[in-house]
Coordinates of C-alpha atoms and ligand atoms in Angstrom, one line a residue:
M1 CA -25.7 3.0 38.2
T2 CA -27.5 5.7 36.5
P3 CA -30.4 5.2 34.0
I4 CA -28.9 5.7 30.6
I5 CA -31.4 8.5 29.1
Q6 CA -32.4 7.3 25.4
T7 CA -33.5 9.7 22.6
I8 CA -37.4 9.6 22.3
R9 CA -39.0 7.3 19.7
G10 CA -38.7 8.6 16.0
F11 CA -36.1 11.4 17.2
R12 CA -32.4 10.7 16.3
D13 CA -29.1 12.0 16.9
I14 CA -27.4 12.6 13.2
Y15 CA -23.4 12.8 13.1
D16 CA -20.2 10.9 11.0
K17 CA -21.3 10.3 7.7
P18 CA -24.6 11.1 8.1
Y19 CA -24.5 14.7 8.7
A20 CA -21.9 14.9 6.1
L21 CA -24.9 14.0 4.3
M22 CA -27.4 16.4 5.3
E23 CA -24.6 19.0 5.1
R24 CA -24.4 18.1 1.6
V25 CA -28.3 18.2 0.4
I26 CA -28.6 21.6 2.5
Q27 CA -25.1 23.4 1.2
T28 CA -26.6 21.8 -2.5
A29 CA -30.0 22.7 -2.5
T30 CA -29.4 26.3 -1.3
V31 CA -26.7 27.0 -3.9
V32 CA -29.6 25.9 -6.5
V33 CA -32.4 28.0 -5.1
K34 CA -30.6 30.6 -4.9
R35 CA -29.4 30.7 -8.7
Y36 CA -33.4 31.1 -9.0
G37 CA -33.7 34.3 -6.9
F38 CA -34.7 32.7 -3.4
S39 CA -33.2 33.8 0.1
G40 CA -32.8 32.6 3.2
I41 CA -35.8 33.0 6.3
E42 CA -35.5 31.0 9.5
L43 CA -39.1 30.2 11.3
P44 CA -40.0 29.2 14.4
L45 CA -40.4 25.3 15.2
L46 CA -43.3 26.3 17.4
E47 CA -46.3 28.0 16.5
H48 CA -49.8 28.7 17.6
T49 CA -51.8 25.0 16.6
P50 CA -54.5 27.4 14.7
V51 CA -51.5 27.9 11.9
F52 CA -51.4 24.5 11.5
K53 CA -55.3 23.7 11.7
R54 CA -56.4 26.5 9.4
S55 CA -54.0 25.7 6.5
L56 CA -53.4 21.9 6.9
G57 CA -57.3 21.0 7.5
D58 CA -58.8 19.9 10.1
T59 CA -59.3 16.3 8.5
S60 CA -56.2 16.1 7.0
D61 CA -53.9 13.4 8.6
I62 CA -51.5 15.5 10.1
V63 CA -53.8 17.7 12.0
H64 CA -55.9 15.0 12.9
K65 CA -53.6 12.4 14.4
E66 CA -49.9 13.5 13.8
M67 CA -49.4 17.0 15.3
Y68 CA -47.3 17.4 18.7
S69 CA -49.7 19.9 20.3
F70 CA -49.6 21.0 24.1
L71 CA -50.4 23.9 26.4
D72 CA -47.7 26.2 27.5
R73 CA -47.7 27.3 30.6
N74 CA -50.0 30.2 29.7
N75 CA -52.5 27.4 29.0
E76 CA -52.6 28.2 25.3
S77 CA -51.9 25.7 22.5
L78 CA -48.9 25.2 20.7
T79 CA -47.8 23.2 17.8
L80 CA -44.3 21.7 16.7
R81 CA -44.2 22.5 12.9
P82 CA -45.5 19.3 10.8
E83 CA -44.2 21.4 7.7
G84 CA -42.9 24.7 6.5
T85 CA -45.5 26.2 4.1
A86 CA -48.2 27.0 6.8
G87 CA -45.9 29.1 8.8
L88 CA -44.2 30.7 6.1
V89 CA -47.7 32.1 5.1
R90 CA -47.9 33.2 8.7
A91 CA -45.1 35.0 8.4
F92 CA -45.1 36.7 5.2
I93 CA -48.9 38.1 6.3
A94 CA -47.3 39.0 9.7
N95 CA -44.6 40.8 8.4
Q96 CA -46.9 42.5 5.7
M97 CA -44.9 41.2 2.8
M98 CA -47.3 41.4 0.3
Q99 CA -46.6 44.9 -0.5
D100 CA -43.7 43.6 -2.0
L101 CA -44.0 40.5 -4.3
P102 CA -43.1 37.9 -6.1
K103 CA -41.2 36.9 -2.6
R104 CA -39.1 33.6 -2.9
F105 CA -38.5 32.1 0.5
F106 CA -36.3 28.6 1.5
Y107 CA -35.8 26.9 4.5
T108 CA -34.5 24.0 6.1
G109 CA -34.5 22.5 9.5
P110 CA -36.6 20.0 11.4
M111 CA -40.6 19.1 11.2
F112 CA -42.2 17.1 13.9
R113 CA -45.2 14.4 12.9
Y114 CA -46.5 11.6 15.3
D115 CA -46.2 8.7 13.0
R116 CA -44.9 5.3 13.5
P117 CA -41.3 5.6 13.2
Q118 CA -40.1 3.5 10.0
K119 CA -37.4 3.6 7.3
G120 CA -37.0 6.9 6.1
R121 CA -39.9 7.6 8.2
H122 CA -39.1 9.8 11.6
R123 CA -40.9 11.8 14.3
Q124 CA -38.5 14.8 14.0
F125 CA -37.6 14.9 10.1
Y126 CA -36.0 17.6 8.3
Q127 CA -37.1 19.2 5.2
F128 CA -35.6 21.9 2.6
G129 CA -38.6 23.9 1.4
I130 CA -39.1 26.7 -1.3
E131 CA -41.8 28.6 -2.0
C132 CA -42.8 31.4 -4.2
L133 CA -45.7 33.8 -3.2
G134 CA -47.4 35.8 -5.8
V135 CA -46.7 34.6 -8.9
D136 CA -50.1 33.3 -10.8
H137 CA -48.1 32.4 -13.9
P138 CA -47.6 28.8 -14.6
Y139 CA -43.9 29.3 -15.1
A140 CA -43.3 29.9 -11.5
D141 CA -44.6 26.3 -11.1
Y142 CA -42.5 25.2 -13.9
E143 CA -39.6 26.8 -12.2
C144 CA -40.3 25.3 -9.0
I145 CA -40.0 21.6 -10.4
K146 CA -37.3 22.3 -12.1
A147 CA -35.2 23.6 -9.0
A148 CA -35.9 20.5 -7.6
V149 CA -34.6 18.3 -10.8
D150 CA -31.6 20.8 -10.7
I151 CA -31.1 20.0 -7.0
F152 CA -31.1 16.1 -7.6
D153 CA -29.0 16.6 -10.8
E154 CA -26.5 18.2 -8.7
L155 CA -26.5 15.2 -6.4
E156 CA -26.3 12.5 -8.5
I157 CA -29.7 11.4 -8.0
T158 CA -31.0 9.1 -10.7
G159 CA -33.9 6.6 -11.2
Y160 CA -37.1 8.7 -9.5
T161 CA -39.8 9.8 -11.2
I162 CA -42.2 13.2 -11.1
H163 CA -45.4 12.4 -10.2
L164 CA -47.7 15.6 -11.8
N165 CA -51.2 16.2 -11.4
T166 CA -53.8 19.1 -11.5
L167 CA -56.0 19.4 -8.9
G168 CA -57.7 22.5 -10.9
D169 CA -59.5 25.5 -9.3
Q170 CA -62.3 25.5 -6.8
D171 CA -64.9 25.4 -8.7
S172 CA -63.4 22.4 -11.0
R173 CA -63.1 20.4 -7.2
A174 CA -66.2 21.1 -5.9
R175 CA -67.7 19.6 -9.1
F176 CA -65.6 16.4 -9.1
N177 CA -66.2 16.2 -5.7
Q178 CA -70.1 16.5 -5.8
A179 CA -70.0 13.8 -8.7
F180 CA -67.2 11.6 -6.8
Q181 CA -69.4 11.8 -3.1
K182 CA -72.7 10.3 -5.1
F183 CA -70.2 7.6 -7.3
L184 CA -69.0 6.4 -3.9
Q185 CA -71.9 6.4 -1.8
G186 CA -72.7 3.3 -4.4
H187 CA -70.1 1.7 -3.0
K188 CA -70.0 2.7 0.2
N189 CA -70.2 -0.1 1.9
D190 CA -67.2 -2.0 0.3
L191 CA -65.0 0.8 0.5
S192 CA -62.0 1.1 3.7
N193 CA -62.7 2.0 6.8
D194 CA -60.8 5.5 6.3
S195 CA -62.1 5.7 2.8
Q196 CA -65.8 5.4 4.3
M197 CA -65.0 8.4 6.9
R198 CA -63.6 10.6 4.2
L199 CA -66.6 9.8 2.2
I200 CA -68.0 12.4 4.9
T201 CA -65.2 14.3 6.1
N202 CA -62.8 14.8 2.8
P203 CA -63.7 12.3 -0.1
L204 CA -60.9 14.2 -2.7
R205 CA -58.8 12.0 -0.1
I206 CA -60.0 8.8 -1.2
L207 CA -58.3 9.2 -4.4
D208 CA -55.1 8.8 -2.2
S209 CA -55.8 5.8 -1.1
K210 CA -53.4 2.7 -0.8
D211 CA -56.3 0.5 0.0
A212 CA -56.5 -2.2 -3.2
G213 CA -60.3 -2.7 -3.0
D214 CA -60.6 1.3 -3.2
Q215 CA -58.3 1.8 -5.9
R216 CA -60.5 -1.1 -7.7
I217 CA -63.5 1.4 -7.2
I218 CA -61.9 4.6 -7.9
A219 CA -60.8 3.2 -11.3
T220 CA -64.8 3.1 -12.8
G221 CA -65.0 6.3 -11.1
P222 CA -65.3 9.8 -12.7
R223 CA -62.2 11.3 -13.2
L224 CA -60.9 14.7 -11.7
K225 CA -59.3 15.5 -15.2
D226 CA -63.2 15.3 -16.6
Y227 CA -64.2 18.3 -14.6
L228 CA -61.5 21.1 -15.0
S229 CA -62.3 24.6 -16.0
D230 CA -61.2 25.7 -19.5
V231 CA -58.9 27.4 -17.4
S232 CA -57.5 25.3 -15.3
K233 CA -56.7 23.0 -17.9
L234 CA -54.7 25.5 -19.8
F235 CA -53.1 26.3 -16.4
F236 CA -51.6 23.0 -16.8
D237 CA -51.0 22.6 -20.3
Q238 CA -48.6 25.2 -20.3
V239 CA -47.1 23.6 -16.8
C240 CA -46.4 20.4 -18.6
T241 CA -45.3 22.3 -22.1
Y242 CA -42.7 24.2 -20.1
L243 CA -41.3 21.0 -18.2
T244 CA -41.4 19.0 -21.3
N245 CA -39.6 22.0 -23.4
A246 CA -37.0 21.2 -21.0
Q247 CA -36.8 17.8 -21.3
V248 CA -37.8 17.6 -17.5
P249 CA -39.8 13.8 -17.7
F250 CA -42.8 13.3 -15.5
Q251 CA -45.4 11.1 -15.1
L252 CA -49.3 11.9 -14.8
D253 CA -50.9 10.9 -12.0
D254 CA -54.4 11.5 -11.7
N255 CA -55.3 10.2 -8.4
L256 CA -52.4 12.7 -6.8
V257 CA -54.3 14.7 -4.4
R258 CA -51.6 15.1 -1.8
G259 CA -52.4 15.0 2.0
L260 CA -52.6 18.8 2.9
D261 CA -55.8 20.8 2.2
Y262 CA -54.5 23.6 0.8
Y263 CA -53.3 22.7 -2.8
G264 CA -55.2 23.3 -5.8
H265 CA -53.9 23.4 -9.4
T266 CA -50.5 21.9 -9.5
S267 CA -49.1 19.2 -7.5
F268 CA -46.4 17.0 -7.3
E269 CA -44.5 14.3 -6.1
F270 CA -40.7 12.8 -6.3
K271 CA -40.5 9.6 -6.2
H272 CA -37.7 6.4 -5.8
S273 CA -38.5 2.7 -5.5
D274 CA -35.4 2.4 -3.3
L275 CA -36.8 4.1 -0.8
G276 CA -39.6 1.0 -0.2
A277 CA -42.7 2.4 1.4
Q278 CA -41.7 6.0 2.4
S279 CA -40.7 6.3 -1.5
A280 CA -41.6 10.0 -1.5
F281 CA -38.8 11.8 -1.4
G282 CA -40.4 15.1 -2.0
G283 CA -44.0 17.0 -2.9
G284 CA -45.3 20.3 -3.7
G285 CA -47.7 22.0 -5.3
R286 CA -49.8 25.6 -6.0
Y287 CA -52.1 26.9 -3.0
N288 CA -53.4 29.9 -4.4
G289 CA -56.7 30.4 -1.5
L290 CA -54.2 29.8 1.2
V291 CA -52.6 33.2 1.9
Q292 CA -56.0 34.8 2.4
L293 CA -56.9 31.7 4.3
M294 CA -54.6 32.7 6.9
G295 CA -56.1 36.3 7.0
G296 CA -54.4 37.9 4.3
S297 CA -55.1 39.0 0.3
D298 CA -55.5 37.1 -2.4
I299 CA -52.0 36.5 -2.8
S300 CA -50.9 33.1 -4.6
G301 CA -47.8 30.7 -4.1
I302 CA -46.4 27.8 -5.0
G303 CA -43.6 25.5 -3.2
F304 CA -42.3 22.2 -2.2
G305 CA -40.7 20.4 0.8
L306 CA -37.7 18.1 0.0
G307 CA -37.2 15.2 2.7
I308 CA -33.8 15.6 3.4
D309 CA -33.9 12.5 5.4
R310 CA -35.1 10.2 2.2
L311 CA -33.0 12.2 0.2
M312 CA -29.6 11.3 2.4
L313 CA -30.7 7.5 2.0
L314 CA -30.4 7.9 -1.8
L315 CA -26.9 9.3 -1.1
E316 CA -26.0 6.7 1.4
P317 CA -24.5 4.3 -1.4
Q318 CA -22.6 6.9 -3.4
P319 CA -18.4 6.6 -2.1
F320 CA -18.1 9.0 0.7
I321 CA -14.9 10.6 0.5
E322 CA -14.3 13.0 3.6
K323 CA -11.2 15.7 3.4
A324 CA -8.2 14.0 5.1
P325 CA -7.1 16.6 7.8
V326 CA -3.0 17.1 8.7
I327 CA -2.8 16.5 12.0
V328 CA -0.3 18.1 14.2
I329 CA 1.8 16.3 16.8
P330 CA 4.0 17.9 19.5
F331 CA 6.2 14.9 21.3
E332 CA 6.3 16.3 24.9
D333 CA 4.3 18.7 26.7
A334 CA 6.6 21.9 26.2
Q335 CA 5.7 21.6 22.5
V336 CA 2.3 22.1 22.7
G337 CA 2.0 25.8 22.5
Y338 CA 4.2 26.0 19.1
A339 CA 2.0 23.0 17.8
L340 CA -0.9 25.1 18.8
Y341 CA 0.7 27.9 16.6
I342 CA 1.5 25.6 13.5
A343 CA -2.2 24.6 13.6
Y344 CA -3.0 28.3 13.5
L345 CA -0.7 28.9 10.3
L346 CA -2.4 25.7 8.6
R347 CA -6.2 27.0 9.7
L348 CA -5.4 30.5 8.2
E349 CA -4.9 28.6 5.0
N350 CA -8.0 27.1 5.3
I351 CA -6.6 23.7 5.6
I352 CA -8.2 21.0 8.1
C353 CA -5.9 20.5 10.9
E354 CA -6.0 18.9 14.4
V355 CA -3.3 18.9 17.1
S356 CA -3.1 15.5 18.5
F357 CA -1.1 15.3 21.9
K358 CA -1.5 11.8 23.5
G359 CA 2.1 11.4 24.9
K360 CA 3.1 9.1 22.6
L361 CA 4.2 9.4 19.1
A362 CA 3.3 5.9 18.1
K363 CA -0.4 6.8 19.7
D364 CA -0.6 9.7 17.5
L365 CA 0.4 8.4 14.5
K366 CA -2.1 5.8 15.0
Y367 CA -4.1 8.1 15.3
A368 CA -3.8 10.1 12.1
Q369 CA -4.2 6.9 10.6
K370 CA -7.7 6.2 11.8
R371 CA -8.5 10.0 10.5
N372 CA -7.3 8.9 7.5
A373 CA -4.7 12.0 7.8
C374 CA -3.0 13.1 4.4
H375 CA 0.2 14.3 6.7
A376 CA 1.6 14.5 10.7
V377 CA 3.0 17.6 11.2
L378 CA 6.0 16.3 13.8
I379 CA 7.3 18.6 16.6
G380 CA 10.3 18.2 19.0
P381 CA 12.4 19.9 21.3
D382 CA 14.5 21.0 18.0
E383 CA 11.9 21.3 15.3
M384 CA 10.9 24.1 17.9
A385 CA 14.0 25.4 18.6
Q386 CA 14.5 25.8 14.9
E387 CA 11.3 26.9 14.1
S388 CA 10.7 24.1 12.0
V389 CA 8.7 20.9 11.8
T390 CA 9.3 17.2 10.2
V391 CA 6.3 16.8 7.6
K392 CA 5.5 13.0 7.0
H393 CA 3.3 12.0 4.0
M394 CA 1.3 9.4 5.5
D395 CA 0.7 7.8 2.3
G396 CA 4.4 6.7 2.0
S397 CA 4.9 8.5 -1.2
C398 CA 7.9 10.4 0.3
A399 CA 10.4 10.4 2.5
N400 CA 9.7 12.7 5.8
Q401 CA 11.0 16.3 5.0
S402 CA 12.1 18.9 7.4
V403 CA 10.6 22.5 6.5
T404 CA 10.5 26.1 8.1
A405 CA 7.1 26.9 9.2
K406 CA 6.8 29.2 6.8
Q407 CA 7.4 26.6 4.4
L408 CA 5.2 24.2 5.6
V409 CA 1.7 25.2 4.3
S410 CA 3.5 25.0 0.4
V411 CA 4.9 21.4 1.3
I412 CA 1.3 20.1 2.4
S413 CA -0.7 19.3 -0.4
S414 CA -3.6 18.9 1.7
P415 CA -7.6 19.5 0.5
K416 CA -8.8 22.9 1.5
L417 CA -12.2 23.5 2.5
P418 CA -14.4 25.3 0.0
Ligands
HAM1 P1 -45.0 16.9 2.6 O1 -45.2 15.9 1.5 O2 -46.1 16.8 3.4 O3 -45.0 18.7 2.1 O4 -43.3 17.1 2.7 C1 -42.6 16.8 1.5 C2 -41.5 15.7 2.0 O5 -41.3 15.5 3.4 C3 -42.4 14.5 2.1 O6 -42.0 14.0 0.8 C4 -41.1 13.3 2.7 O7 -39.9 13.2 1.7 C5 -40.8 14.1 4.0 N1 -41.8 13.7 4.9 C6 -42.8 13.7 5.0 N2 -43.1 13.3 6.9 C7 -41.5 12.8 7.2 C8 -41.7 11.9 7.7 N3 -42.4 11.8 8.8 N4 -39.9 11.1 8.4 C9 -39.2 11.5 7.1 N5 -39.8 12.4 5.9 C10 -40.7 13.1 5.7 C11 -44.9 19.3 2.8 O8 -44.4 19.4 4.0 C12 -45.4 21.1 2.0 N6 -45.1 22.0 2.8 C13 -44.4 20.6 0.9 C14 -44.9 22.4 -0.2 C15 -44.1 23.2 0.1 N7 -46.3 22.1 -1.0 C16 -46.0 23.6 -0.8 N8 -45.1 24.2 -0.2

């Protein structure tokens, strides 16, 4: 027997209910962010490796150990995108969009990270993201978070928390880093192995450590918020005020630094305890230095990435109502052509409709039942001769009806596609 080829570990096929959930998340998110003036952008899945190395930071976990990078046939190092922001900023610069600010984009699609798969964590996963370039004012930070909240509201997701922090401007961070590093040097031997490494490469990330011992040490050390410049403080206060005025509840989280190097000022994460270990179903923040770092001018940015796979887990317990189709059933081969015509008429009216011809009425009706059909449209030789059909109401609410092809649509009160 020929062996069956399985999917790659951490990759999966998405169909049936999960596909419908994914579609719902993307459609809802798209409608919501369009209200905020965002328009769609489709970006390559593959980029030159430096697009990510330069932006996310060499010492970030993603670049350090999670990227799918390989040499192509031309010996160039390419990487499957692990996230969307870096590629978008690359596109922004390459297409000279800085002439026409602000720019607001949304994107969706697969991202790739080589991490250990578990519930809510895949090697190919899906994000819906927005990025707003060229607005320095904190109202953009507010709008970004509010747009995410609007998406969750429309998806009827409740029980989550918004974790909010500021990383301040570069000077504030540099001053804190110096004090923090000095403090940690005194506790070096008690830190976890990961944090000992980060002490050299990226001390700020130690704030994010999940290790209980690290957390105890951090709790007694300097706080980033005490090192913020007045400008950084004011900026963050404004973000908080806008959110409070709009009655968007949030939790201040001093240790939220996020895993990507490009962030400064506002950073945030959406978390839900139902998701277990992978509780963050979205996150984002401000990245004012990134466009310049990637070779463009000094243009600010703010955005978020939502984990579609995790949003799907939050939606899963909600009742799933698939739109009921109409099943058109010709009795014999001779009526198949006429059945196709009837199906055409129904679809013209946006009615979901399938033709089923198994050669035995009982089998076709069984299939209609399995598909939860609202109606079966039966077509035998008599119906075809009279240009009519017999409508069977699958819920048994009324007796079969004989109607002309033209009357059919008015008889069928089937849910229509939007
Ligand atoms: P991120 O926090 O790395 O941010 O990813 C955003 C979301 O993607 C996470 O909160 C999580 O829900 C989801 N996610 C990440 N890795 C996985 C995985 N392996 N499996 C399933 N879901 C995952 C970013 O990517 C930034 N680009 C967001 C951003 C946009 N910041 C500014 N603009």
